[in-house]
C-alpha cells in the first residue's frame, strides 16, 4: 500500500459521524497538523468568523462521553474542563487558511481526500441498493406474469428475492469509521 493511501486510510479512521455530520475532532486534527490542541483552538478562536456552526461545533457532554467511551485515544477528555470541538469537512478546509504552514496545506489535502473517499463509498452503497431493488422488481414481475403453478423455477426466484431482501435489510458492514450519536 502506498504511503499516500495509508495516510488517507489513517485519516478516514479519524472521521466520525456526530449530529448527522462527518467530522474530525480537534485533538486528531492537532496531531495531524503537528500542533498542540490548545494552539489549534486558539487559532480558530482568533478567526471565529471563519467557522460558522456548519463548519465547527463544540461537543455536548453526552457526545464527549460517548467519544471517550468508544475511543481510547480520547480518554484524557474525560477529565477535561472544556468539551472538544468537531470540524466538518468545510471547517477542516478553513483550518488550512488559519494555520498558515506547509504542514497545514499537506494535511488539508489528505483530509479532503479522505472525506471524498467516504462520500464516494456512500454513493456506491446507495447505487448498489437501488440495483438490488430493480432486480427484485424484475423477479417479482416475472412471477406475477407466470401462471399460478409454483414451479422449481419460481421457488428459485423466491429464494433469490429473499437473499436480495437480506442484502438490503442487513448489508455487509463496512469497516467501522467513527461512531454515530443519536443527536
Coordinates of N, CA and C in Angstrom, one line a residue:
X1 N 0.9 -1.2 0.0 CA 0.0 0.0 0.0 C 0.9 1.2 0.0
X2 N 0.6 2.2 -0.9 CA 1.4 3.4 -1.0 C 1.2 4.2 0.3
X3 N 2.2 5.1 0.5 CA 2.2 6.0 1.6 C 1.0 6.9 1.6
X4 N 0.7 7.4 0.4 CA -0.5 8.3 0.2 C -1.8 7.6 0.6
X5 N -2.0 6.4 0.2 CA -3.2 5.6 0.6 C -3.2 5.4 2.1
X6 N -2.1 5.0 2.7 CA -2.0 4.8 4.1 C -2.4 6.1 4.9
X7 N -2.0 7.2 4.4 CA -2.4 8.5 5.0 C -3.9 8.7 5.0
X8 N -4.5 8.5 3.8 CA -5.9 8.7 3.7 C -6.7 7.7 4.6
X9 N -6.2 6.4 4.6 CA -6.9 5.4 5.5 C -6.7 5.9 7.0
X10 N -5.6 6.3 7.3 CA -5.4 6.8 8.7 C -6.3 7.9 9.1
X11 N -6.5 8.8 8.2 CA -7.4 10.0 8.4 C -8.9 9.5 8.4
X12 N -9.2 8.6 7.5 CA -10.6 8.1 7.5 C -11.0 7.5 8.8
X13 N -10.0 6.8 9.5 CA -10.3 6.2 10.8 C -10.5 7.3 11.9
X14 N -10.3 8.6 11.5 CA -10.5 9.6 12.5 C -11.7 10.5 12.1
X15 N -12.5 10.1 11.2 CA -13.7 10.8 10.9 C -14.9 10.1 11.5
X16 N -15.6 10.9 12.2 CA -16.8 10.4 13.0 C -18.1 11.0 12.4
X17 N -19.2 10.3 12.7 CA -20.5 10.9 12.4 C -21.1 11.4 13.7
X18 N -21.2 12.7 13.9 CA -21.8 13.3 15.1 C -22.9 14.3 14.6
X19 N -24.0 14.2 15.2 CA -25.1 15.1 14.8 C -25.4 15.0 13.3
X20 N -25.2 13.8 12.8 CA -25.5 13.5 11.4 C -24.5 14.1 10.4
X21 N -23.4 14.5 10.9 CA -22.4 15.1 10.0 C -21.0 14.4 10.2
X22 N -20.3 14.2 9.1 CA -19.0 13.7 9.2 C -18.0 14.8 9.7
X23 N -17.3 14.5 10.8 CA -16.5 15.4 11.4 C -15.2 14.8 11.9
X24 N -14.2 15.7 12.2 CA -13.0 15.3 12.8 C -12.9 16.1 14.1
X25 N -12.3 15.5 15.1 CA -12.1 16.1 16.5 C -10.9 17.0 16.5
X26 N -10.9 18.1 17.3 CA -9.8 19.0 17.3 C -8.5 18.3 17.7
X27 N -8.5 17.3 18.6 CA -7.3 16.7 19.1 C -6.6 15.9 17.9
X28 N -7.5 15.2 17.1 CA -6.9 14.5 16.0 C -6.3 15.4 14.9
X29 N -7.0 16.5 14.7 CA -6.5 17.5 13.7 C -5.2 18.1 14.2
X30 N -5.1 18.4 15.5 CA -3.9 19.0 16.0 C -2.8 18.0 15.9
X31 N -3.0 16.7 16.1 CA -2.0 15.7 15.9 C -1.5 15.7 14.5
X32 N -2.5 15.7 13.5 CA -2.1 15.7 12.1 C -1.3 16.9 11.7
X33 N -1.8 18.1 12.2 CA -1.1 19.3 11.9 C 0.2 19.6 12.6
X34 N 0.4 18.6 13.6 CA 1.6 18.7 14.4 C 1.7 20.0 15.2
X35 N 0.6 20.3 15.8 CA 0.5 21.5 16.8 C -0.3 21.0 18.0
X36 N -0.2 21.7 19.1 CA -0.9 21.4 20.3 C -2.4 21.7 20.1
X37 N -3.3 20.9 20.7 CA -4.7 21.2 20.5 C -5.1 22.6 21.0
X38 N -4.4 23.0 22.1 CA -4.7 24.3 22.6 C -4.3 25.4 21.6
X39 N -3.2 25.2 20.8 CA -2.8 26.2 19.8 C -3.8 26.2 18.6
X40 N -4.2 25.0 18.2 CA -5.2 24.9 17.1 C -6.5 25.7 17.5
X41 N -7.0 25.4 18.7 CA -8.2 26.1 19.1 C -8.0 27.6 19.3
X42 N -6.9 28.0 19.7 CA -6.6 29.4 19.8 C -6.6 30.1 18.5
X43 N -6.0 29.5 17.5 CA -6.1 30.0 16.1 C -7.5 30.1 15.6
X44 N -8.3 29.1 15.9 CA -9.7 29.1 15.5 C -10.4 30.2 16.2
X45 N -10.3 30.4 17.5 CA -11.0 31.5 18.2 C -10.5 32.8 17.7
X46 N -9.3 33.0 17.3 CA -8.8 34.3 16.8 C -9.5 34.6 15.4
X47 N -10.0 33.5 14.8 CA -10.6 33.7 13.5 C -12.0 33.1 13.5
X48 N -12.7 33.2 14.6 CA -14.0 32.6 14.8 C -15.0 32.9 13.7
X49 N -14.9 34.1 13.0 CA -15.9 34.4 12.0 C -15.7 33.5 10.8
X50 N -14.6 32.8 10.7 CA -14.4 31.8 9.6 C -15.0 30.5 9.8
X51 N -15.6 30.3 11.1 CA -16.1 29.0 11.5 C -17.5 29.0 11.9
X52 N -18.5 29.2 11.0 CA -19.9 29.1 11.4 C -20.3 27.7 11.9
X53 N -21.5 27.6 12.4 CA -21.9 26.4 13.0 C -21.9 25.2 12.1
X54 N -22.0 25.4 10.8 CA -21.9 24.2 9.8 C -20.4 23.9 9.5
X55 N -19.5 24.6 10.0 CA -18.1 24.3 9.9 C -17.5 23.7 11.1
X56 N -18.0 24.1 12.3 CA -17.4 23.6 13.6 C -18.5 23.8 14.6
X57 N -18.4 22.8 15.6 CA -19.3 23.0 16.8 C -18.6 22.3 17.9
X58 N -19.0 22.7 19.1 CA -18.4 22.1 20.3 C -19.3 20.9 20.8
X59 N -18.7 19.8 21.1 CA -19.5 18.6 21.6 C -20.2 18.9 22.9
X60 N -21.4 18.3 23.0 CA -22.0 18.5 24.3 C -21.5 17.3 25.2
X61 N -21.9 17.3 26.5 CA -21.4 16.3 27.4 C -21.6 14.9 27.0
X62 N -22.8 14.6 26.5 CA -23.2 13.3 26.1 C -22.3 12.8 24.9
X63 N -22.1 13.7 23.9 CA -21.3 13.4 22.8 C -19.8 13.1 23.2
X64 N -19.3 14.0 24.1 CA -18.0 13.8 24.5 C -17.8 12.5 25.3
X65 N -18.8 12.2 26.2 CA -18.7 11.0 26.9 C -18.7 9.7 26.0
X66 N -19.5 9.8 25.0 CA -19.6 8.7 24.0 C -18.3 8.6 23.3
X67 N -17.7 9.7 22.9 CA -16.4 9.7 22.2 C -15.3 9.1 23.1
X68 N -15.3 9.4 24.4 CA -14.3 8.9 25.3 C -14.6 7.4 25.5
X69 N -15.8 7.0 25.6 CA -16.2 5.5 25.8 C -15.8 4.7 24.6
X70 N -15.8 5.3 23.4 CA -15.6 4.5 22.1 C -14.2 4.6 21.6
X71 N -13.4 5.5 22.1 CA -12.0 5.7 21.5 C -11.1 5.9 22.7
X72 N -10.2 5.0 22.9 CA -9.2 5.1 24.0 C -8.3 6.3 23.8
X73 N -8.0 6.7 22.6 CA -7.1 7.9 22.5 C -7.7 9.2 23.0
X74 N -9.0 9.2 23.3 CA -9.7 10.4 23.9 C -9.9 10.3 25.4
X75 N -9.3 9.3 26.1 CA -9.5 9.2 27.5 C -9.1 10.4 28.3
X76 N -8.2 11.2 27.8 CA -7.8 12.4 28.5 C -9.0 13.5 28.5
X77 N -9.9 13.3 27.6 CA -11.1 14.2 27.5 C -12.0 14.0 28.7
X78 N -11.9 12.8 29.3 CA -12.9 12.5 30.4 C -12.8 13.5 31.5
X79 N -11.6 14.0 31.8 CA -11.4 15.0 32.9 C -11.1 16.4 32.4
X80 N -11.4 16.6 31.1 CA -11.1 18.0 30.6 C -12.1 19.0 31.1
X81 N -11.7 20.2 31.2 CA -12.6 21.3 31.7 C -13.5 21.8 30.6
X82 N -13.1 21.6 29.4 CA -13.9 22.0 28.2 C -14.1 20.9 27.2
X83 N -15.2 20.9 26.6 CA -15.5 19.9 25.6 C -14.8 20.1 24.3
X84 N -14.5 19.0 23.6 CA -13.8 19.1 22.3 C -14.6 19.8 21.2
X85 N -13.9 20.2 20.2 CA -14.6 20.8 19.0 C -14.6 19.8 17.9
X86 N -15.6 19.8 17.1 CA -15.7 18.9 16.0 C -15.8 19.8 14.7
X87 N -15.0 19.4 13.7 CA -14.9 20.2 12.5 C -15.4 19.4 11.3
X88 N -16.3 20.0 10.6 CA -16.9 19.4 9.4 C -15.8 19.5 8.3
X89 N -16.1 18.9 7.1 CA -15.2 18.9 6.0 C -14.8 20.4 5.7
X90 N -15.8 21.3 5.7 CA -15.6 22.7 5.4 C -14.8 23.4 6.4
X91 N -15.0 23.0 7.7 CA -14.2 23.5 8.8 C -12.7 23.1 8.7
X92 N -12.5 21.9 8.3 CA -11.1 21.4 8.1 C -10.5 22.2 7.0
X93 N -11.2 22.4 5.9 CA -10.7 23.1 4.8 C -10.3 24.6 5.2
X94 N -11.1 25.1 6.1 CA -10.9 26.5 6.6 C -9.7 26.5 7.5
X95 N -9.4 25.4 8.2 CA -8.2 25.4 9.1 C -6.9 25.7 8.3
X96 N -6.9 25.3 7.1 CA -5.6 25.5 6.3 C -5.3 27.0 6.1
X97 N -6.4 27.8 6.1 CA -6.2 29.2 6.0 C -5.8 29.9 7.3
X98 N -6.2 29.2 8.4 CA -5.9 29.8 9.7 C -4.6 29.3 10.2
X99 N -4.2 28.1 9.9 CA -2.9 27.5 10.2 C -2.0 27.6 9.0
X100 N -1.3 28.7 8.9 CA -0.6 29.0 7.7 C 0.8 28.4 7.7
X101 N 0.8 27.1 7.4 CA 2.1 26.4 7.4 C 2.0 25.4 6.2
X102 N 3.2 25.0 5.8 CA 3.3 24.0 4.7 C 2.6 22.7 5.2
X103 N 2.8 22.3 6.5 CA 2.2 21.1 7.0 C 0.7 21.2 7.0
X104 N 0.1 22.3 7.3 CA -1.3 22.5 7.3 C -1.9 22.3 5.9
X105 N -1.2 22.8 4.9 CA -1.6 22.6 3.5 C -1.6 21.1 3.1
X106 N -0.5 20.4 3.5 CA -0.3 19.0 3.1 C -1.4 18.2 3.8
X107 N -1.6 18.4 5.1 CA -2.6 17.7 5.9 C -4.0 17.9 5.3
X108 N -4.3 19.2 5.0 CA -5.6 19.6 4.5 C -5.9 18.8 3.2
X109 N -5.0 18.6 2.3 CA -5.2 17.9 1.1 C -5.5 16.4 1.4
X110 N -4.8 15.8 2.4 CA -5.1 14.4 2.8 C -6.5 14.3 3.4
X111 N -6.9 15.2 4.2 CA -8.2 15.2 4.9 C -9.3 15.3 3.9
X112 N -9.2 16.2 2.9 CA -10.2 16.4 1.9 C -10.3 15.1 1.1
X113 N -9.2 14.5 0.8 CA -9.2 13.2 0.0 C -10.0 12.1 0.8
X114 N -9.8 12.1 2.1 CA -10.4 11.1 3.0 C -12.0 11.4 3.0
X115 N -12.4 12.6 3.1 CA -13.8 12.9 3.1 C -14.4 12.6 1.7
X116 N -13.7 12.8 0.6 CA -14.2 12.5 -0.7 C -14.3 10.9 -0.8
X117 N -13.3 10.2 -0.3 CA -13.4 8.7 -0.4 C -14.6 8.2 0.4
X118 N -14.9 8.8 1.5 CA -16.1 8.4 2.3 C -17.4 8.7 1.5
X119 N -17.4 9.9 0.9 CA -18.6 10.3 0.1 C -18.8 9.3 -1.0
X120 N -17.7 9.0 -1.7 CA -17.8 8.0 -2.9 C -18.3 6.7 -2.4
X121 N -17.9 6.2 -1.2 CA -18.3 4.9 -0.7 C -19.8 5.0 -0.4
X122 N -20.3 6.1 0.1 CA -21.7 6.2 0.4 C -22.5 6.2 -0.8
X123 N -22.1 6.9 -1.9 CA -22.8 6.9 -3.1 C -22.8 5.5 -3.8
X124 N -21.7 4.8 -3.7 CA -21.6 3.4 -4.2 C -22.6 2.5 -3.5
X125 N -22.7 2.6 -2.2 CA -23.6 1.8 -1.4 C -25.1 2.1 -1.8
X126 N -25.4 3.3 -2.0 CA -26.8 3.7 -2.4 C -27.1 3.2 -3.8
X127 N -26.1 3.3 -4.7 CA -26.3 2.8 -6.0 C -26.6 1.2 -6.0
X128 N -25.8 0.5 -5.2 CA -26.0 -0.9 -5.1 C -27.3 -1.3 -4.6
X129 N -27.8 -0.6 -3.6 CA -29.2 -0.8 -3.0 C -30.2 -0.6 -4.1
X130 N -30.1 0.4 -4.9 CA -31.0 0.7 -6.0 C -31.0 -0.4 -7.0
X131 N -29.8 -0.9 -7.4 CA -29.7 -2.0 -8.3 C -30.4 -3.3 -7.8
X132 N -30.2 -3.5 -6.5 CA -30.9 -4.7 -5.9 C -32.4 -4.6 -6.0
X133 N -32.9 -3.4 -5.7 CA -34.3 -3.1 -5.8 C -34.9 -3.4 -7.2
X134 N -34.1 -3.0 -8.2 CA -34.5 -3.2 -9.6 C -34.6 -4.6 -9.9
X135 N -33.6 -5.4 -9.5 CA -33.6 -6.9 -9.8 C -34.8 -7.5 -9.1
X136 N -35.1 -7.1 -7.8 CA -36.2 -7.6 -7.1 C -37.5 -7.4 -7.9
X137 N -37.7 -6.1 -8.4 CA -38.9 -5.8 -9.1 C -39.0 -6.6 -10.4
X138 N -37.9 -6.9 -11.1 CA -38.0 -7.7 -12.3 C -38.4 -9.1 -11.9
X139 N -37.8 -9.7 -10.9 CA -38.2 -11.0 -10.5 C -39.6 -11.2 -10.1
X140 N -40.1 -10.2 -9.3 CA -41.5 -10.2 -8.9 C -42.4 -10.1 -10.1
X141 N -42.1 -9.3 -11.0 CA -42.9 -9.1 -12.2 C -42.9 -10.4 -13.0
X142 N -41.8 -11.1 -13.0 CA -41.8 -12.4 -13.7 C -42.7 -13.4 -13.0
X143 N -42.7 -13.4 -11.7 CA -43.6 -14.4 -11.0 C -45.1 -14.0 -11.3
X144 N -45.4 -12.7 -11.3 CA -46.7 -12.3 -11.5 C -47.2 -12.7 -12.9
X145 N -46.3 -12.6 -13.9 CA -46.7 -12.9 -15.3 C -46.8 -14.4 -15.6
X146 N -46.3 -15.3 -14.7 CA -46.4 -16.7 -15.0 C -47.8 -17.2 -14.4
X147 N -48.1 -18.4 -14.9 CA -49.4 -18.9 -14.4 C -49.3 -19.3 -12.9
X148 N -50.3 -19.7 -12.3 CA -50.3 -20.0 -10.9 C -49.5 -21.2 -10.4
X149 N -49.0 -21.9 -11.4 CA -48.2 -23.1 -11.0 C -46.9 -22.6 -10.3
X150 N -46.6 -23.2 -9.2 CA -45.4 -22.8 -8.4 C -44.3 -23.8 -8.7
X151 N -43.6 -23.5 -9.8 CA -42.6 -24.5 -10.2 C -41.3 -24.3 -9.4
X152 N -40.3 -25.2 -9.7 CA -39.0 -25.2 -9.1 C -38.3 -23.8 -9.5
X153 N -38.6 -23.4 -10.7 CA -38.0 -22.1 -11.2 C -38.5 -21.0 -10.3
X154 N -39.8 -21.0 -10.0 CA -40.4 -19.9 -9.2 C -39.9 -20.0 -7.8
X155 N -39.6 -21.2 -7.3 CA -39.1 -21.3 -5.9 C -37.7 -20.7 -5.9
X156 N -36.9 -21.0 -6.9 CA -35.6 -20.4 -7.0 C -35.6 -18.9 -7.1
X157 N -36.5 -18.4 -7.8 CA -36.7 -16.9 -7.9 C -37.0 -16.3 -6.5
X158 N -37.9 -17.0 -5.8 CA -38.3 -16.6 -4.5 C -37.1 -16.6 -3.5
X159 N -36.2 -17.6 -3.7 CA -35.0 -17.6 -2.8 C -34.1 -16.5 -3.2
X160 N -34.0 -16.2 -4.4 CA -33.2 -15.0 -4.8 C -33.7 -13.7 -4.2
X161 N -35.1 -13.6 -4.3 CA -35.7 -12.4 -3.7 C -35.4 -12.3 -2.2
X162 N -35.5 -13.4 -1.5 CA -35.2 -13.4 -0.1 C -33.7 -13.0 0.2
X163 N -32.8 -13.5 -0.6 CA -31.4 -13.1 -0.5 C -31.2 -11.6 -0.7
X164 N -31.9 -11.1 -1.8 CA -31.8 -9.7 -2.1 C -32.4 -8.8 -0.9
X165 N -33.5 -9.3 -0.4 CA -34.1 -8.6 0.8 C -33.1 -8.5 2.0
X166 N -32.5 -9.7 2.2 CA -31.5 -9.7 3.3 C -30.3 -8.7 3.0
X167 N -29.9 -8.6 1.8 CA -28.8 -7.7 1.4 C -29.2 -6.3 1.7
X168 N -30.5 -5.9 1.4 CA -31.0 -4.6 1.6 C -31.1 -4.3 3.1
X169 N -31.8 -5.2 3.8 CA -32.0 -5.0 5.2 C -30.8 -5.1 6.1
X170 N -29.9 -6.0 5.7 CA -28.7 -6.3 6.5 C -27.5 -6.3 5.6
X171 N -27.1 -5.1 5.0 CA -25.9 -5.1 4.1 C -24.7 -5.5 4.9
X172 N -23.7 -6.0 4.2 CA -22.5 -6.3 4.9 C -21.9 -5.0 5.5
X173 N -21.5 -5.1 6.8 CA -20.9 -4.0 7.5 C -19.6 -3.6 6.9
X174 N -19.4 -2.4 6.4 CA -18.1 -2.0 6.0 C -17.2 -1.7 7.3
X175 N -16.0 -1.5 7.1 CA -15.1 -1.2 8.2 C -15.7 0.0 9.0
X176 N -15.8 -0.2 10.3 CA -16.3 0.9 11.1 C -15.4 2.1 11.1
X177 N -16.0 3.3 10.8 CA -15.3 4.5 10.9 C -16.0 5.4 11.8
X178 N -15.4 5.7 13.0 CA -16.0 6.5 14.0 C -17.2 5.9 14.6
X179 N -18.2 6.8 15.1 CA -19.3 6.3 15.7 C -20.5 7.3 15.4
X180 N -21.7 6.9 15.6 CA -22.9 7.7 15.5 C -23.4 8.1 16.8
X181 N -24.0 9.3 16.9 CA -24.7 9.7 18.1 C -26.2 9.8 17.7
X182 N -27.0 9.8 18.7 CA -28.5 9.9 18.5 C -28.9 11.4 18.3
X183 N -28.0 12.3 18.5 CA -28.4 13.7 18.4 C -28.4 14.2 17.0

